[in-house]
XYZ file of N, CA, C and O in Angstrom:
872
model
N 178.641 -104.385 209.270
C 178.030 -103.166 208.726
C 179.009 -102.572 207.722
O 180.187 -102.411 208.002
N 178.406 -102.199 206.553
C 179.267 -101.663 205.506
C 179.657 -100.237 205.819
O 179.024 -99.540 206.618
N 180.716 -99.765 205.188
C 181.179 -98.381 205.380
C 180.134 -97.412 204.911
O 179.922 -96.352 205.509
N 179.404 -97.740 203.878
C 178.362 -96.847 203.348
C 177.259 -96.662 204.360
O 176.748 -95.553 204.566
N 176.862 -97.797 205.017
C 175.792 -97.715 206.026
C 176.239 -96.867 207.196
O 175.492 -96.035 207.728
N 177.499 -97.047 207.642
C 178.013 -96.249 208.768
C 178.018 -94.775 208.432
O 177.694 -93.920 209.253
N 178.369 -94.422 207.207
C 178.416 -93.000 206.809
C 177.030 -92.373 206.832
O 176.852 -91.220 207.241
N 176.027 -93.159 206.342
C 174.652 -92.622 206.345
C 174.183 -92.364 207.761
O 173.541 -91.345 208.055
N 174.471 -93.293 208.703
C 174.046 -93.126 210.094
C 174.736 -91.915 210.749
O 174.135 -91.159 211.509
N 176.006 -91.756 210.449
C 176.744 -90.614 211.001
C 176.164 -89.308 210.504
O 175.979 -88.335 211.241
N 175.838 -89.243 209.190
C 175.264 -88.028 208.601
C 173.912 -87.709 209.228
O 173.586 -86.553 209.534
N 173.083 -88.775 209.463
C 171.759 -88.583 210.083
C 171.908 -88.038 211.504
O 171.174 -87.154 211.946
N 172.867 -88.557 212.260
C 173.092 -88.098 213.638
C 173.521 -86.651 213.658
O 173.106 -85.857 214.511
N 174.346 -86.251 212.692
C 174.791 -84.858 212.621
C 173.632 -83.921 212.326
O 173.525 -82.824 212.880
N 172.749 -84.356 211.429
C 171.562 -83.550 211.121
C 170.691 -83.375 212.359
O 170.176 -82.278 212.649
N 170.495 -84.454 213.125
C 169.667 -84.386 214.339
C 170.290 -83.448 215.363
O 169.613 -82.650 216.013
N 171.607 -83.527 215.508
C 172.293 -82.650 216.467
C 172.161 -81.198 216.046
O 171.949 -80.295 216.869
N 172.253 -80.944 214.752
C 172.106 -79.576 214.254
C 170.723 -79.035 214.502
O 170.532 -77.883 214.889
N 169.701 -79.852 214.280
C 168.317 -79.426 214.525
C 168.097 -79.106 215.985
O 167.428 -78.129 216.344
N 168.667 -79.957 216.887
C 168.539 -79.712 218.324
C 169.194 -78.384 218.709
O 168.664 -77.602 219.495
N 170.374 -78.120 218.122
C 171.081 -76.870 218.436
C 170.264 -75.663 218.002
O 170.175 -74.653 218.694
N 169.648 -75.785 216.811
C 168.813 -74.678 216.324
C 167.616 -74.444 217.230
O 167.221 -73.307 217.516
N 167.003 -75.528 217.698
C 165.844 -75.408 218.594
C 166.233 -74.741 219.899
O 165.555 -73.844 220.392
N 167.366 -75.181 220.477
C 167.829 -74.581 221.725
C 168.173 -73.115 221.522
O 167.902 -72.264 222.372
N 168.771 -72.775 220.377
C 169.114 -71.380 220.089
C 167.877 -70.527 219.990
O 167.834 -69.389 220.469
N 166.818 -71.054 219.370
C 165.562 -70.307 219.246
C 164.956 -70.049 220.608
O 164.470 -68.959 220.899
N 164.986 -71.078 221.481
C 164.446 -70.898 222.829
C 165.244 -69.840 223.581
O 164.681 -68.995 224.272
N 166.599 -69.941 223.421
C 167.437 -68.965 224.110
C 167.160 -67.567 223.608
O 167.099 -66.602 224.362
N 166.943 -67.445 222.281
C 166.661 -66.133 221.706
C 165.366 -65.584 222.223
O 165.227 -64.409 222.523
N 164.354 -66.525 222.383
C 163.063 -66.085 222.917
C 163.215 -65.573 224.326
O 162.690 -64.538 224.707
N 164.007 -66.324 225.149
C 164.251 -65.877 226.523
C 164.995 -64.565 226.523
O 164.717 -63.671 227.297
N 165.991 -64.421 225.593
C 166.741 -63.176 225.498
C 165.844 -62.034 225.123
O 166.036 -60.910 225.548
N 164.796 -62.314 224.288
C 163.850 -61.277 223.913
C 163.139 -60.737 225.118
O 162.922 -59.536 225.257
N 162.746 -61.612 226.030
C 162.079 -61.183 227.252
C 163.008 -60.326 228.082
O 162.637 -59.281 228.604
N 164.305 -60.742 228.179
C 165.282 -59.976 228.928
C 165.489 -58.616 228.295
O 165.583 -57.594 228.959
N 165.551 -58.595 226.938
C 165.730 -57.338 226.232
C 164.558 -56.411 226.472
O 164.721 -55.208 226.648
N 163.338 -56.997 226.506
C 162.155 -56.190 226.773
C 162.232 -55.552 228.148
O 161.917 -54.385 228.338
N 162.695 -56.342 229.140
C 162.838 -55.805 230.494
C 163.871 -54.693 230.525
O 163.693 -53.673 231.176
N 164.971 -54.918 229.797
C 166.012 -53.903 229.762
C 165.493 -52.628 229.128
O 165.792 -51.520 229.570
N 164.683 -52.799 228.042
C 164.114 -51.623 227.373
C 163.196 -50.855 228.303
O 163.222 -49.622 228.369
N 162.372 -51.632 229.057
C 161.481 -50.998 230.022
C 162.271 -50.237 231.069
O 161.942 -49.102 231.425
N 163.365 -50.860 231.556
C 164.214 -50.199 232.544
C 164.864 -48.956 231.984
O 164.942 -47.921 232.638
N 165.318 -49.046 230.732
C 165.953 -47.892 230.100
C 164.966 -46.763 229.928
O 165.282 -45.594 230.116
N 163.708 -47.130 229.547
C 162.679 -46.108 229.392
C 162.405 -45.408 230.708
O 162.264 -44.195 230.769
N 162.327 -46.212 231.783
C 162.097 -45.629 233.111
C 163.242 -44.714 233.505
O 163.036 -43.613 234.029
N 164.478 -45.159 233.235
C 165.642 -44.333 233.567
C 165.631 -43.048 232.765
O 165.946 -41.974 233.269
N 165.251 -43.178 231.470
C 165.183 -41.996 230.622
C 164.143 -41.016 231.125
O 164.361 -39.812 231.156
N 162.983 -41.561 231.539
C 161.924 -40.702 232.074
C 162.402 -39.984 233.322
O 162.137 -38.801 233.516
N 163.131 -40.723 234.187
C 163.650 -40.101 235.406
C 164.636 -39.007 235.065
O 164.653 -37.933 235.662
N 165.488 -39.269 234.068
C 166.473 -38.264 233.669
C 165.790 -37.035 233.100
O 166.218 -35.913 233.311
N 164.688 -37.271 232.324
C 163.969 -36.143 231.746
C 163.283 -35.317 232.817
O 163.169 -34.096 232.708
N 162.826 -35.988 233.885
C 162.144 -35.251 234.940
C 163.125 -34.541 235.855
O 162.774 -33.590 236.525
N 164.380 -34.981 235.869
C 165.371 -34.387 236.757
C 165.601 -32.907 236.502
O 165.642 -32.131 237.441
N 165.746 -32.440 235.232
C 165.915 -31.006 235.020
C 164.750 -30.196 235.532
O 164.921 -29.092 236.050
N 163.538 -30.749 235.406
C 162.365 -30.043 235.903
C 162.444 -29.894 237.409
O 162.158 -28.827 237.962
N 162.837 -30.982 238.076
C 162.982 -30.910 239.535
C 164.059 -29.918 239.918
O 163.900 -29.137 240.857
N 165.162 -29.922 239.171
C 166.238 -28.976 239.454
C 165.780 -27.549 239.241
O 166.099 -26.650 240.015
N 164.994 -27.337 238.178
C 164.485 -25.992 237.906
C 163.555 -25.535 239.015
O 163.579 -24.376 239.434
N 162.726 -26.475 239.498
C 161.811 -26.125 240.586
C 162.587 -25.730 241.829
O 162.230 -24.778 242.526
N 163.685 -26.457 242.105
C 164.505 -26.113 243.263
C 165.169 -24.758 243.076
O 165.296 -23.964 244.004
N 165.605 -24.491 241.831
C 166.258 -23.212 241.559
C 165.290 -22.056 241.724
O 165.691 -20.952 242.068
N 164.008 -22.285 241.465
C 163.003 -21.238 241.570
C 162.528 -21.026 243.002
O 161.833 -20.053 243.281
N 162.877 -21.899 243.913
C 162.371 -21.822 245.278
C 163.197 -20.841 246.111
O 164.367 -20.600 245.824
N 162.592 -20.268 247.148
C 163.367 -19.434 248.080
C 164.482 -20.259 248.728
O 164.347 -21.458 248.931
N 165.588 -19.598 249.072
C 166.707 -20.299 249.684
C 167.270 -19.460 250.823
O 167.137 -18.240 250.847
N 167.912 -20.123 251.779
C 168.566 -19.432 252.886
C 168.009 -19.836 254.232
O 166.834 -20.215 254.356
N 168.854 -19.755 255.257
C 168.475 -20.210 256.595
C 167.287 -19.452 257.162
O 166.445 -20.019 257.863
N 167.185 -18.145 256.889
C 166.110 -17.339 257.470
C 164.754 -17.620 256.837
O 163.725 -17.173 257.362
N 164.732 -18.371 255.744
C 163.447 -18.705 255.116
C 162.567 -19.512 256.070
O 161.345 -19.492 255.967
N 163.203 -20.205 257.013
C 162.434 -21.003 257.966
C 161.593 -20.130 258.888
O 160.614 -20.604 259.470
N 161.965 -18.852 259.029
C 161.218 -17.946 259.906
C 160.005 -17.331 259.219
O 159.181 -16.681 259.870
N 159.888 -17.524 257.919
C 158.738 -17.002 257.184
C 157.525 -17.870 257.510
O 157.630 -19.097 257.565
N 156.350 -17.265 257.764
C 155.153 -18.058 258.084
C 154.875 -19.131 257.032
O 155.126 -18.920 255.844
N 154.381 -20.260 257.481
C 154.122 -21.372 256.572
C 152.868 -21.167 255.737
O 152.732 -21.733 254.653
N 151.937 -20.382 256.251
C 150.711 -20.128 255.492
C 150.213 -18.715 255.792
O 150.775 -18.011 256.624
N 149.177 -18.317 255.076
C 148.628 -16.985 255.273
C 149.285 -15.954 254.370
O 150.143 -16.268 253.536
N 148.912 -14.696 254.537
C 149.385 -13.628 253.664
C 150.889 -13.410 253.750
O 151.512 -12.932 252.798
N 151.504 -13.741 254.900
C 152.944 -13.553 255.071
C 153.789 -14.726 254.636
O 155.019 -14.664 254.706
N 153.158 -15.782 254.156
C 153.899 -16.958 253.677
C 154.421 -16.686 252.265
O 154.060 -15.700 251.621
N 155.251 -17.571 251.768
C 155.765 -17.407 250.408
C 154.626 -17.407 249.391
O 154.611 -16.599 248.460
N 153.677 -18.294 249.589
C 152.534 -18.353 248.670
C 151.702 -17.087 248.764
O 151.275 -16.530 247.749
N 151.475 -16.616 249.993
C 150.691 -15.398 250.182
C 151.379 -14.175 249.622
O 150.755 -13.329 248.971
N 152.699 -14.050 249.845
C 153.445 -12.899 249.349
C 153.460 -12.846 247.823
O 153.465 -11.763 247.230
N 153.453 -13.995 247.195
C 153.491 -14.040 245.734
C 152.246 -13.431 245.099
O 152.263 -13.052 243.925
N 151.186 -13.315 245.866
C 149.929 -12.781 245.336
C 149.841 -11.261 245.422
O 148.995 -10.646 244.771
N 150.685 -10.633 246.235
C 150.588 -9.200 246.499
C 151.782 -8.445 245.933
O 152.880 -8.999 245.828
N 151.596 -7.150 245.591
C 152.757 -6.333 245.220
C 153.687 -6.183 246.411
O 153.281 -6.389 247.566
N 154.920 -5.780 246.153
C 156.002 -5.973 247.127
C 155.804 -5.248 248.457
O 156.060 -5.824 249.519
N 155.344 -3.997 248.454
C 155.179 -3.282 249.730
C 154.086 -3.924 250.568
O 154.218 -4.054 251.788
N 153.019 -4.336 249.914
C 151.929 -5.019 250.621
C 152.395 -6.370 251.134
O 152.121 -6.754 252.279
N 153.122 -7.099 250.305
C 153.642 -8.414 250.711
C 154.561 -8.286 251.916
O 154.474 -9.068 252.868
N 155.432 -7.280 251.900
C 156.362 -7.080 253.022
C 155.617 -6.760 254.306
O 156.035 -7.165 255.399
N 154.506 -6.048 254.190
C 153.745 -5.675 255.394
C 153.154 -6.887 256.096
O 152.797 -6.822 257.277
N 153.053 -8.002 255.385
C 152.509 -9.227 255.969
C 153.591 -10.167 256.490
O 153.291 -11.227 257.020
N 154.858 -9.754 256.335
C 155.973 -10.592 256.764
C 156.547 -10.045 258.074
O 157.052 -8.919 258.101
N 156.481 -10.798 259.162
C 156.924 -10.292 260.470
C 158.408 -9.955 260.542
O 158.836 -9.212 261.426
N 159.215 -10.462 259.622
C 160.647 -10.153 259.608
C 160.926 -8.730 259.130
O 162.015 -8.192 259.348
N 159.929 -8.103 258.477
C 160.186 -6.859 257.751
C 159.360 -5.676 258.253
O 159.172 -4.695 257.531
N 158.898 -5.724 259.484
C 158.000 -4.673 259.973
C 158.681 -3.303 260.049
O 158.059 -2.273 259.760
N 159.958 -3.247 260.418
C 160.654 -1.955 260.475
C 160.829 -1.392 259.068
O 160.670 -0.177 258.849
N 161.155 -2.238 258.115
C 161.262 -1.799 256.718
C 159.939 -1.225 256.239
O 159.911 -0.170 255.585
N 158.862 -1.871 256.563
C 157.537 -1.393 256.149
C 157.257 -0.019 256.756
O 156.742 0.883 256.077
N 157.604 0.157 258.031
C 157.440 1.466 258.678
C 158.230 2.533 257.926
O 157.736 3.641 257.670
N 159.468 2.208 257.543
C 160.315 3.158 256.829
C 159.734 3.482 255.445
O 159.745 4.648 255.014
N 159.231 2.474 254.760
C 158.638 2.688 253.432
C 157.421 3.601 253.528
O 157.234 4.513 252.704
N 156.608 3.379 254.540
C 155.438 4.239 254.740
C 155.869 5.668 255.078
O 155.287 6.645 254.580
N 156.878 5.781 255.929
C 157.376 7.098 256.347
C 157.893 7.897 255.146
O 157.739 9.107 255.074
N 158.500 7.188 254.197
C 159.041 7.850 253.008
C 157.989 8.059 251.921
O 158.272 8.712 250.905
N 156.797 7.522 252.124
C 155.748 7.660 251.112
C 156.013 6.851 249.856
O 155.621 7.250 248.755
N 156.647 5.682 250.013
C 157.043 4.878 248.855
C 156.157 3.651 248.612
O 156.447 2.857 247.718
N 155.088 3.509 249.377
C 154.243 2.312 249.229
C 153.700 2.205 247.813
O 153.840 1.166 247.139
N 153.071 3.252 247.325
C 152.486 3.205 245.979
C 153.566 3.075 244.910
O 153.368 2.374 243.899
N 154.694 3.733 245.126
C 155.794 3.657 244.152
C 156.275 2.223 243.987
O 156.451 1.729 242.863
N 156.489 1.547 245.115
C 156.977 0.170 245.052
C 155.904 -0.796 244.559
O 156.194 -1.718 243.789
N 154.675 -0.583 244.987
C 153.597 -1.488 244.577
C 153.268 -1.378 243.094
O 152.828 -2.349 242.477
N 153.471 -0.214 242.516
C 153.122 -0.017 241.106
C 154.286 -0.297 240.157
O 154.092 -0.388 238.945
N 155.508 -0.412 240.693
C 156.664 -0.713 239.846
C 156.534 -2.125 239.279
O 155.879 -2.989 239.858
N 157.175 -2.341 238.141
C 157.095 -3.647 237.495
C 158.473 -4.295 237.418
O 159.464 -3.647 237.066
N 158.514 -5.564 237.781
C 159.725 -6.381 237.615
C 160.959 -5.742 238.253
O 161.955 -5.449 237.589
N 160.882 -5.549 239.552
C 161.987 -4.972 240.307
C 162.582 -6.026 241.241
O 161.997 -7.095 241.456
N 163.750 -5.705 241.774
C 164.366 -6.527 242.822
C 164.522 -5.664 244.059
O 164.988 -4.523 243.968
N 164.130 -6.188 245.205
C 164.223 -5.456 246.464
C 165.123 -6.224 247.426
O 164.905 -7.412 247.684
N 166.145 -5.541 247.930
C 166.975 -6.087 248.998
C 166.368 -5.567 250.300
O 166.443 -4.371 250.599
N 165.723 -6.458 251.036
C 164.882 -6.066 252.168
C 165.577 -6.335 253.501
O 165.717 -7.495 253.903
N 166.005 -5.291 254.208
C 166.646 -5.508 255.516
C 165.645 -6.000 256.561
O 164.500 -5.523 256.619
N 166.076 -6.921 257.375
C 165.228 -7.425 258.459
C 165.136 -6.398 259.589
O 165.869 -5.403 259.619
N 164.249 -6.674 260.527
C 164.162 -5.838 261.726
C 165.503 -5.785 262.451
O 165.929 -4.725 262.939
N 166.198 -6.915 262.525
C 167.500 -6.965 263.188
C 168.539 -6.123 262.443
O 169.460 -5.575 263.058
N 168.399 -6.042 261.116
C 169.322 -5.211 260.338
C 169.166 -3.740 260.727
O 170.166 -3.026 260.919
N 167.928 -3.285 260.859
C 167.697 -1.904 261.285
C 168.156 -1.691 262.726
O 168.614 -0.605 263.085
N 168.062 -2.738 263.535
C 168.473 -2.628 264.940
C 169.978 -2.446 265.092
O 170.449 -2.011 266.148
N 170.753 -2.758 264.048
C 172.192 -2.522 264.092
C 172.523 -1.026 264.061
O 173.610 -0.618 264.461
N 171.597 -0.232 263.535
C 171.813 1.213 263.469
C 171.510 1.811 264.841
O 170.463 1.523 265.419
N 172.397 2.621 265.401
C 172.114 3.245 266.700
C 170.753 3.948 266.669
O 170.390 4.566 265.655
N 170.004 3.834 267.751
C 168.637 4.332 267.783
C 168.541 5.811 267.391
O 167.638 6.208 266.637
N 169.446 6.623 267.880
C 169.400 8.047 267.555
C 169.574 8.265 266.050
O 168.871 9.097 265.443
N 170.465 7.488 265.450
C 170.694 7.612 264.008
C 169.491 7.112 263.216
O 169.118 7.700 262.193
N 168.900 6.018 263.678
C 167.723 5.486 263.002
C 166.550 6.452 263.102
O 165.845 6.691 262.108
N 166.338 7.016 264.276
C 165.255 7.985 264.458
C 165.469 9.195 263.545
O 164.512 9.714 262.938
N 166.722 9.640 263.433
C 167.028 10.778 262.567
C 166.777 10.427 261.096
O 166.253 11.248 260.324
N 167.119 9.203 260.716
C 166.891 8.762 259.343
C 165.398 8.715 259.029
O 164.954 9.192 257.978
N 164.619 8.162 259.949
C 163.171 8.055 259.731
C 162.502 9.430 259.680
O 161.453 9.590 259.043
N 163.126 10.393 260.323
C 162.548 11.748 260.350
C 162.942 12.584 259.136
O 162.347 13.637 258.881
N 163.944 12.133 258.394
C 164.430 12.876 257.222
C 163.936 12.179 255.956
O 164.559 11.239 255.467
N 162.823 12.653 255.418
C 162.176 11.953 254.303
C 163.084 11.850 253.082
O 163.136 10.805 252.420
N 163.781 12.918 252.761
C 164.642 12.905 251.572
C 165.762 11.867 251.716
O 166.036 11.080 250.791
N 166.417 11.884 252.882
C 167.507 10.931 253.108
C 166.969 9.504 253.193
O 167.579 8.566 252.659
N 165.821 9.335 253.831
C 165.208 8.011 253.947
C 164.847 7.464 252.573
O 165.083 6.281 252.277
N 164.297 8.320 251.732
C 163.955 7.900 250.369
C 165.195 7.463 249.609
O 165.181 6.460 248.878
N 166.272 8.199 249.790
C 167.540 7.865 249.127
C 168.040 6.490 249.570
O 168.458 5.674 248.748
N 167.995 6.251 250.873
C 168.460 4.964 251.406
C 167.573 3.816 250.917
O 168.068 2.781 250.464
N 166.269 4.004 250.986
C 165.357 2.916 250.608
C 165.419 2.607 249.117
O 165.399 1.432 248.720
N 165.497 3.630 248.276
C 165.553 3.368 246.830
C 166.896 2.755 246.426
O 167.006 2.137 245.358
N 167.913 2.894 247.289
C 169.187 2.226 247.038
C 169.052 0.709 247.202
O 169.900 -0.046 246.714
N 167.995 0.263 247.842
C 167.750 -1.169 248.034
C 166.947 -1.789 246.891
O 166.567 -2.970 246.966
N 166.699 -1.019 245.833
C 165.828 -1.495 244.743
C 166.542 -1.366 243.400
O 167.123 -0.312 243.093
N 166.505 -2.432 242.621
C 167.025 -2.364 241.247
C 165.853 -2.466 240.275
O 164.867 -3.155 240.559
N 165.946 -1.794 239.124
C 164.815 -1.757 238.191
C 164.721 -2.971 237.276
O 164.245 -2.880 236.150
N 165.185 -4.093 237.738
C 165.069 -5.340 236.980
C 164.914 -6.487 237.964
O 165.377 -6.418 239.098
N 164.243 -7.504 237.509
C 163.971 -8.660 238.373
C 165.140 -9.631 238.253
O 165.339 -10.245 237.196
N 165.911 -9.767 239.316
C 167.132 -10.568 239.277
C 166.904 -11.962 239.855
O 166.617 -12.112 241.044
N 167.058 -12.974 239.009
C 167.040 -14.358 239.481
C 168.362 -14.654 240.179
O 169.352 -13.953 239.978
N 168.415 -15.696 241.009
C 169.675 -16.041 241.677
C 170.846 -16.216 240.711
O 171.975 -15.862 241.032
N 170.575 -16.736 239.515
C 171.653 -16.958 238.545
C 172.206 -15.651 237.989
O 173.307 -15.628 237.427
N 171.445 -14.558 238.123
C 171.888 -13.255 237.609
C 172.241 -12.288 238.728
O 172.531 -11.115 238.470
N 172.216 -12.769 239.979
C 172.349 -11.858 241.117
C 173.772 -11.330 241.287
O 173.973 -10.142 241.580
N 174.760 -12.187 241.143
C 176.145 -11.745 241.324
C 176.512 -10.734 240.244
O 176.219 -10.925 239.063
N 177.122 -9.631 240.663
C 177.507 -8.592 239.711
C 177.179 -7.217 240.253
O 176.777 -7.060 241.412
N 177.345 -6.216 239.415
C 177.068 -4.833 239.798
C 175.760 -4.387 239.157
O 175.544 -4.608 237.962
N 174.894 -3.776 239.953
C 173.555 -3.410 239.488
C 173.236 -1.958 239.840
O 173.511 -1.499 240.955
N 172.657 -1.270 238.879
C 172.197 0.099 239.107
C 170.928 0.064 239.953
O 170.062 -0.775 239.752
N 170.833 0.973 240.918
C 169.662 1.027 241.790
C 168.752 2.185 241.398
O 169.142 3.071 240.622
N 167.549 2.193 241.952
C 166.636 3.305 241.707
C 167.173 4.612 242.286
O 166.827 5.701 241.816
N 168.025 4.524 243.286
C 168.636 5.716 243.868
C 169.613 6.365 242.894
O 169.853 7.568 242.938
N 170.167 5.555 241.978
C 171.057 6.096 240.963
C 172.465 5.558 241.001
O 173.167 5.570 239.994
N 172.910 5.099 242.153
C 174.254 4.537 242.245
C 174.194 3.012 242.208
O 173.112 2.424 242.192
N 175.363 2.397 242.202
C 175.438 0.938 242.044
C 175.571 0.224 243.380
O 176.089 0.775 244.354
N 175.111 -1.015 243.384
C 175.444 -1.942 244.461
C 176.045 -3.184 243.813
O 175.814 -3.464 242.640
N 176.824 -3.905 244.603
C 177.527 -5.065 244.060
C 177.220 -6.304 244.895
O 177.263 -6.267 246.121
N 176.904 -7.381 244.207
C 176.621 -8.661 244.867
C 177.710 -9.643 244.480
O 178.071 -9.780 243.310
N 178.241 -10.330 245.472
C 179.249 -11.369 245.228
C 178.754 -12.699 245.801
O 177.856 -12.732 246.635
N 179.381 -13.782 245.345
C 179.036 -15.104 245.869
C 178.203 -15.910 244.901
O 177.934 -15.501 243.767
N 177.803 -17.086 245.361
C 176.936 -17.971 244.602
C 175.863 -18.509 245.547
O 176.034 -18.513 246.774
N 174.782 -18.963 244.967
C 173.683 -19.495 245.766
C 174.159 -20.685 246.598
O 174.840 -21.559 246.070
N 173.852 -20.702 247.893
C 172.994 -19.789 248.655
C 173.742 -18.685 249.396
O 173.161 -18.005 250.221
N 175.031 -18.520 249.127
C 175.854 -17.595 249.917
C 176.180 -16.325 249.132
O 177.230 -16.226 248.488
N 175.257 -15.363 249.185
C 175.458 -14.088 248.517
C 175.729 -12.988 249.542
O 175.170 -13.001 250.649
N 176.574 -12.035 249.172
C 176.866 -10.869 249.995
C 176.667 -9.617 249.158
O 177.111 -9.554 248.003
N 175.998 -8.614 249.744
C 175.759 -7.359 249.044
C 176.687 -6.302 249.635
O 176.716 -6.085 250.856
N 177.458 -5.642 248.752
C 178.382 -4.581 249.178
C 179.335 -5.010 250.296
O 179.613 -4.248 251.220
N 179.796 -6.203 250.223
C 180.828 -6.773 251.112
C 180.386 -7.021 252.557
O 181.091 -7.703 253.302
N 179.239 -6.472 252.982
C 178.913 -6.607 254.416
C 177.479 -7.033 254.712
O 177.132 -7.248 255.869
N 176.628 -7.139 253.712
C 175.227 -7.491 253.966
C 174.935 -8.865 253.377
O 174.996 -9.052 252.152
N 174.636 -9.813 254.235
C 174.408 -11.195 253.804
C 172.950 -11.421 253.418
O 172.031 -10.912 254.076
N 172.757 -12.183 252.350
C 171.405 -12.595 251.973
C 170.994 -13.742 252.894
O 171.615 -14.800 252.904
N 169.935 -13.508 253.665
C 169.455 -14.508 254.626
C 168.380 -15.411 254.043
O 168.264 -16.575 254.416
N 167.574 -14.846 253.176
C 166.505 -15.609 252.515
C 166.297 -14.971 251.151
O 165.887 -13.811 251.064
N 166.612 -15.703 250.110
C 166.590 -15.119 248.777
C 165.573 -15.733 247.843
O 165.004 -16.786 248.105
N 165.355 -15.020 246.740
C 164.446 -15.471 245.684
C 163.007 -15.591 246.169
O 162.276 -16.499 245.788
N 162.597 -14.652 247.016
C 161.213 -14.602 247.489
C 160.406 -13.822 246.454
O 160.749 -12.686 246.114
N 159.347 -14.431 245.977
C 158.571 -13.824 244.904
C 157.356 -13.058 245.433
O 156.652 -13.534 246.324
N 157.147 -11.856 244.882
C 155.890 -11.139 245.087
C 155.291 -10.905 243.705
O 155.889 -11.278 242.689
N 154.132 -10.270 243.658
C 153.459 -10.103 242.376
C 154.285 -9.285 241.386
O 154.172 -9.489 240.174
N 155.116 -8.368 241.884
C 155.863 -7.504 240.961
C 157.363 -7.438 241.250
O 158.064 -6.617 240.655
N 157.847 -8.256 242.164
C 159.262 -8.140 242.547
C 159.828 -9.464 243.022
O 159.091 -10.371 243.453
N 161.158 -9.556 242.932
C 161.902 -10.624 243.582
C 162.608 -10.002 244.785
O 163.250 -8.959 244.656
N 162.477 -10.633 245.931
C 162.990 -10.066 247.184
C 164.140 -10.915 247.718
O 164.058 -12.155 247.736
N 165.205 -10.226 248.164
C 166.307 -10.867 248.864
C 166.388 -10.228 250.247
O 166.690 -9.032 250.373
N 166.068 -10.997 251.266
C 166.078 -10.498 252.638
C 167.518 -10.487 253.138
O 168.211 -11.508 253.068
N 167.977 -9.313 253.622
C 169.389 -9.146 253.992
C 169.534 -8.772 255.460
O 168.575 -8.300 256.100
N 170.755 -8.956 255.994
C 170.967 -8.772 257.436
C 171.549 -7.419 257.815
O 171.796 -7.158 258.994
N 171.776 -6.542 256.827
C 172.361 -5.231 257.093
C 171.740 -4.203 256.154
O 171.565 -4.485 254.957
N 171.415 -3.029 256.690
C 170.873 -1.951 255.864
C 171.976 -1.441 254.932
O 173.103 -1.197 255.345
N 171.643 -1.292 253.650
C 172.591 -0.814 252.657
C 172.597 0.718 252.639
O 171.538 1.338 252.633
N 173.772 1.299 252.564
C 173.878 2.761 252.554
C 174.559 3.210 251.258
O 175.654 2.744 250.932
N 173.915 4.089 250.506
C 174.536 4.610 249.284
C 175.786 5.409 249.613
O 175.872 6.054 250.659
N 176.772 5.357 248.726
C 178.024 6.056 248.989
C 177.905 7.552 248.729
O 178.652 8.347 249.304
N 176.988 7.938 247.856
C 176.867 9.363 247.504
C 175.847 10.067 248.379
O 174.991 9.435 249.000
């Protein structure tokens, strides 16, 4: 075999090998395309999940929080859903945790005042909070309308406070300030009253149920 013939055969073999490599590369690219498509689908799903996460977080932030929330009725007018439909004094009257507060509000003649107010925050003492006050002192407070009104309006601020805005010093309807410290879910009002169930919504107010009756300093 001549050298020329050998060179032609070698060149032909190289061309065939190159064509085979190109074919295999195309197949691999096609397979890679399928993999890329799957990755894109996965990325889209992950992106969708990430986009939905802030919404879920916002929903959690808007929900009531605190251990005592479990004692709120699950349905009916006294439930969170039921309370959200009524103005605050009416909503409180349907909540079994707040019956003493409701009695005090009625005694002070503040039902219409609270129900007609717009965008307020109410720090609502539980029945147990009122029970901390010696009975003679509580009876005297309930019998003194002016003093009772002063105490009850000290539990109300003229703005609707979300949990993110709760910490700080706030002017009350009584005229003096109260101070909230802490972060969700552990808030304390005036150093001694713990928020037991917070961010409860009514038609015109945000309610924070507390374990101690607040007393104005003046």
